[in-house]
Coordinates of C-alpha atoms (C1' of nucleotides) in Angstrom, one line a residue:
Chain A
X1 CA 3.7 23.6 2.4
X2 CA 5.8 21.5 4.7
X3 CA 9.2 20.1 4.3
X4 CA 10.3 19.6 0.7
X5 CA 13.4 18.1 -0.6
X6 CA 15.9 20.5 -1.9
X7 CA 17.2 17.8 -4.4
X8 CA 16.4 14.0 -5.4
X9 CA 17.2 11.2 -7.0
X10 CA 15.7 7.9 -8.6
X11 CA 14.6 5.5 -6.0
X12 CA 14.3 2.4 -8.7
X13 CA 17.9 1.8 -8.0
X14 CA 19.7 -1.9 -7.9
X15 CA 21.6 -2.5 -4.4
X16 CA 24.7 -1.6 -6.0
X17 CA 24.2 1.7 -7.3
X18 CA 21.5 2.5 -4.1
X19 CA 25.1 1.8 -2.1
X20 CA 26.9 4.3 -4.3
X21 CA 24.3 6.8 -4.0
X22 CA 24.7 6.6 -0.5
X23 CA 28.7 7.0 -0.3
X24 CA 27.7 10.4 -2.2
X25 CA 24.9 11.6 0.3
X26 CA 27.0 10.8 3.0
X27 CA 29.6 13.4 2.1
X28 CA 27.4 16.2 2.4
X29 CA 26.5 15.8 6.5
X30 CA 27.2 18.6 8.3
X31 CA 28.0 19.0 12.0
X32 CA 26.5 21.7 13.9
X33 CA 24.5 22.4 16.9
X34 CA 21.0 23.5 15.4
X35 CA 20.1 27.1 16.3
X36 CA 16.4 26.0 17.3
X37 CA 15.2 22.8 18.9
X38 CA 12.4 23.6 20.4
X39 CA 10.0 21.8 17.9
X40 CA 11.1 17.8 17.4
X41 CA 8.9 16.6 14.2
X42 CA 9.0 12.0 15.1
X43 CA 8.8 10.1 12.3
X44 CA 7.8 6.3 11.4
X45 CA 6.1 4.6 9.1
X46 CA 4.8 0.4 9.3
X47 CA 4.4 -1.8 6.4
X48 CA 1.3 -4.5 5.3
X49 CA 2.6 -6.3 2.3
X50 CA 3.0 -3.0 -0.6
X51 CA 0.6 -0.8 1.5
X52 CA 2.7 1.4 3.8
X53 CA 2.0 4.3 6.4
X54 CA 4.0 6.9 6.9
X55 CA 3.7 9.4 10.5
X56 CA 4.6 12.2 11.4
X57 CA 4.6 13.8 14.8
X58 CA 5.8 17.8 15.6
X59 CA 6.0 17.5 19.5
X60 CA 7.5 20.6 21.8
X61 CA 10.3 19.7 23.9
X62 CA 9.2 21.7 26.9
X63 CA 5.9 22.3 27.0
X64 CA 5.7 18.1 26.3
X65 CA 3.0 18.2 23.9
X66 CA 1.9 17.5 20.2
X67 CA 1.4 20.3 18.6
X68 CA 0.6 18.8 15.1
X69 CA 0.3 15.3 13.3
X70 CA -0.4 13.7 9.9
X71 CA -0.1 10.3 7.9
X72 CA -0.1 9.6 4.9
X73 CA -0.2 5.7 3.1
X74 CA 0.9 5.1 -0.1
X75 CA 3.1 2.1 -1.9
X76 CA 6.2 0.6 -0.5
X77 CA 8.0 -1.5 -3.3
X78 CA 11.7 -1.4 -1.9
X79 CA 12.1 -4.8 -0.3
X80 CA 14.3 -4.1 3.3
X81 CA 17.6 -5.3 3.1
X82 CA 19.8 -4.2 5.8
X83 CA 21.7 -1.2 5.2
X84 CA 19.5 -0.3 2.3
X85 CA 16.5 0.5 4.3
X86 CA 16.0 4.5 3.3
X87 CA 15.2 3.7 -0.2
X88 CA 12.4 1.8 1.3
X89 CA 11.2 4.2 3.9
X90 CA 11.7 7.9 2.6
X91 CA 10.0 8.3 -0.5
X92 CA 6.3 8.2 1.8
X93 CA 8.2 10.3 4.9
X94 CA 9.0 12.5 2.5
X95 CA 5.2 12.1 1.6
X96 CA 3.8 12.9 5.0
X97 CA 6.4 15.9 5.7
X98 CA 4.9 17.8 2.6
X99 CA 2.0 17.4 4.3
X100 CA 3.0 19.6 7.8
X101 CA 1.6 22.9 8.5
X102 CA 4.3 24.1 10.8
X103 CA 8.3 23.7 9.9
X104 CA 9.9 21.5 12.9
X105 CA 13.1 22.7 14.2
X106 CA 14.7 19.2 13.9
X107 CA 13.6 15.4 12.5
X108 CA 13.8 12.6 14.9
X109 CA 13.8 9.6 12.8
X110 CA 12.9 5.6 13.6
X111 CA 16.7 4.1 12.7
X112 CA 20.5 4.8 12.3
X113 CA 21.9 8.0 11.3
X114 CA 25.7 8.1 10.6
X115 CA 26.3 4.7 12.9
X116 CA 25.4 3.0 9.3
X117 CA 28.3 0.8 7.1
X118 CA 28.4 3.7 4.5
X119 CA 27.6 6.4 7.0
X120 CA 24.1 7.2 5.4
X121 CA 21.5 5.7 7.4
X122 CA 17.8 6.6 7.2
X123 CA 18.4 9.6 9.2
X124 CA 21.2 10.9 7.4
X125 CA 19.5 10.0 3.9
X126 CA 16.4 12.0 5.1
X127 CA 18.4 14.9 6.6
X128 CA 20.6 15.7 3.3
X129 CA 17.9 15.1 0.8
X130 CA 15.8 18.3 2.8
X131 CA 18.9 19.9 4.3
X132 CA 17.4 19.7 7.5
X133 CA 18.7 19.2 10.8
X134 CA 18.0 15.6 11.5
X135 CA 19.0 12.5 14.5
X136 CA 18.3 8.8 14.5
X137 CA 17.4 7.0 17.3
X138 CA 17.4 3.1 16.5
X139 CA 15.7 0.5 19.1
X140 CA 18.7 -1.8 18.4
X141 CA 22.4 -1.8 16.5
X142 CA 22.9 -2.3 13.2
X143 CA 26.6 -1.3 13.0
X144 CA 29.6 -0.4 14.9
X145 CA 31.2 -1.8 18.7
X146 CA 30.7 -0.3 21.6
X147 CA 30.8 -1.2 25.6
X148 CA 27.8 -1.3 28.2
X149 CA 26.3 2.0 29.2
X150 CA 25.8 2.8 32.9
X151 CA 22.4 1.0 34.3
X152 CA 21.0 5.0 35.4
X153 CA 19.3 6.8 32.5
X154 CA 21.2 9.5 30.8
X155 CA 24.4 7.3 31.5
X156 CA 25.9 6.3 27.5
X157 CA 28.7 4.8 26.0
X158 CA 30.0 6.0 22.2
X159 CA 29.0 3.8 19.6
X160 CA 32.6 3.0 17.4
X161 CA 33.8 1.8 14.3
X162 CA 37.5 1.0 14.1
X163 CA 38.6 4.6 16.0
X164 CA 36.1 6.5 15.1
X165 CA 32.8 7.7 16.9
X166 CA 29.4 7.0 15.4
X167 CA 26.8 7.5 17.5
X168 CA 26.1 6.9 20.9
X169 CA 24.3 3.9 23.3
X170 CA 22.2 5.9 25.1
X171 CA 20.0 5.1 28.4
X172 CA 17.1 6.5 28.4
X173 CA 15.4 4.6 31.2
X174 CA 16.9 3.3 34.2
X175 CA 17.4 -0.7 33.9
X176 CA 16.3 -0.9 30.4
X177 CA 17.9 -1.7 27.1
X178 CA 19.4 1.6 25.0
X179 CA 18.8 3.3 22.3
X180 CA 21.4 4.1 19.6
X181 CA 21.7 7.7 18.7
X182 CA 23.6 9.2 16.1
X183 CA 23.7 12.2 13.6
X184 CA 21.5 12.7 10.7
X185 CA 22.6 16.0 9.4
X186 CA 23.6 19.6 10.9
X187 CA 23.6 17.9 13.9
X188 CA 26.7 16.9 16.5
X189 CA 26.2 14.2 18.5
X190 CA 26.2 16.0 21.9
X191 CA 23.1 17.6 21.2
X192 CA 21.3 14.4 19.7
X193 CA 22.2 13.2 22.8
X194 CA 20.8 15.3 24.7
X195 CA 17.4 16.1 22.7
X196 CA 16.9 12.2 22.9
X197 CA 16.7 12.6 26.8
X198 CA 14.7 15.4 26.6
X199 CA 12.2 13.8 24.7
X200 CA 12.3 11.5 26.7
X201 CA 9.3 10.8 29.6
X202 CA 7.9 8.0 30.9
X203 CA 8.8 4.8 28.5
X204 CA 12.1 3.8 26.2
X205 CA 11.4 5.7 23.2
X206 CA 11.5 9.3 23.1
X207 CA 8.0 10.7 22.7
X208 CA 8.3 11.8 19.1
X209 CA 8.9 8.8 17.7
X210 CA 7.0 6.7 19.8
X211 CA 3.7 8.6 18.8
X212 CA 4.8 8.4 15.6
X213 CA 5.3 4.7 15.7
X214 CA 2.1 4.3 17.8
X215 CA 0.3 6.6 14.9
X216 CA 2.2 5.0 12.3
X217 CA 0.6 1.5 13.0
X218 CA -3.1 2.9 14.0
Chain B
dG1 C1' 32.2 -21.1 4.8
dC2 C1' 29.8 -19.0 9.1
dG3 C1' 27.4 -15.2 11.5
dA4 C1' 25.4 -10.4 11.6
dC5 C1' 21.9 -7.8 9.8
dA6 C1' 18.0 -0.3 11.5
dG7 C1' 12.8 -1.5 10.2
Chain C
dA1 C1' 8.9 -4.6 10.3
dT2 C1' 5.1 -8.3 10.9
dC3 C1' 2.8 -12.7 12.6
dT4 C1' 0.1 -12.9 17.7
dT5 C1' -1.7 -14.5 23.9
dG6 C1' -0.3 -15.5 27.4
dT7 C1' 3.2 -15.3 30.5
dC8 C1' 8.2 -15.5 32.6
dG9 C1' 10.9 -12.5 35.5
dC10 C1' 12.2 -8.5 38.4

DNA sequence: GCGACAG
DNA sequence: ATCTTGTCGC
């Protein structure tokens, strides 16, 4: 039933060995441009104190509509600590995944993907733990340098560390602030890229995740 | 020592 | 993220 990890791992784990695990998970990514995006499952989840809520939203990219949802709540221990803040967040998406009737074609998640220190941000840690094809879109930076997209939407500058490319500062809306986009898992960055705009309608987020967000915190 | 720091 | 109403700016 639903999406179920094809591995994992203890989620008790101190901030050093939670940064080691991470160096490990992030050598498994795999680039590829997914055979089927047709189906975008949004994902998000807000937290009250230890009582968390986790959504998830399976929207279709052209016919622009849900066509499933759940949420579950459970227990968030993890405190956030930047850079660390899967081990907070996927133990109740994982949750509300298992819960999905239909398989989505590709996980848009709430936060960095590879544009993360270690290369393993939520996206990433979610993707490789299910083997799924997977793409974060974060509402602001958390690593890497990059210049100042274009002010029309689709314009978007690469998101760098040192020389290399991690993601991608993408406008989504004319004259408003960007998203950062990167790659979960077997996923290039082209076509998370492009699946953000698509997703994207009438505000700053793309509709997955911003019904996921908005369901999230209902 | 001083910032920066997804959600 | 969460605490919270009205309000500054294009």
């Amino acid at each position: 039933m639903g999406l179920t990890p094809r591995f994992t791992h203890p989620w008790d784990l101190s901030p050093a060995e939670a940064q080691a695990l991470q160096r490990k998970l992030a050598r498994r990514v795999r680039f590829e441009v997914p055979e089927r995006m047709e189906t975008v499952a949004g994902l998000d989840i807000s937290v009250r104190g230890e009582q968390g809520r986790a959504a998830a939203v399976v929207w279709h990219v052209d016919r622009q509509q849900v066509l499933e949802h759940v949420a579950v709540e459970g227990t968030v221990s993890f405190p956030y600590v930047p850079g660390l803040l899967s081990f907070r967040e996927v133990p109740l998406l994982l949750q509300a995944l298992a819960q999905l009737r239909t398989t989505p074609d590709v996980l848009m998640v709430d936060g960095q993907g590879l544009a993360h220190p270690r290369r393993c941000g939520l996206a990433t840690h979610l993707g490789v733990l299910l083997d799924h094809p997977a793409v974060g879109v974060a509402k602001s930076r958390l690593f890497g340098r990059h210049a100042e997209p274009g002010p029309e939407k689709g314009s978007w500058a690469p998101l760098y560390d040192d020389g290399e490319v991690i993601g991608a500062v993408v406008r989504t809306r004319t004259g408003v602030r960007p998203v950062y986009v990167s790659v979960g898992h077997r996923m290039t960055l082209e076509a998370a890229v492009a699946l953000t705009l698509r997703c994207t309608t009438r505000y700053r987020l793309p509709e997955p995740t911003r019904l996921a967000d908005q369901l999230s915190r209902a």
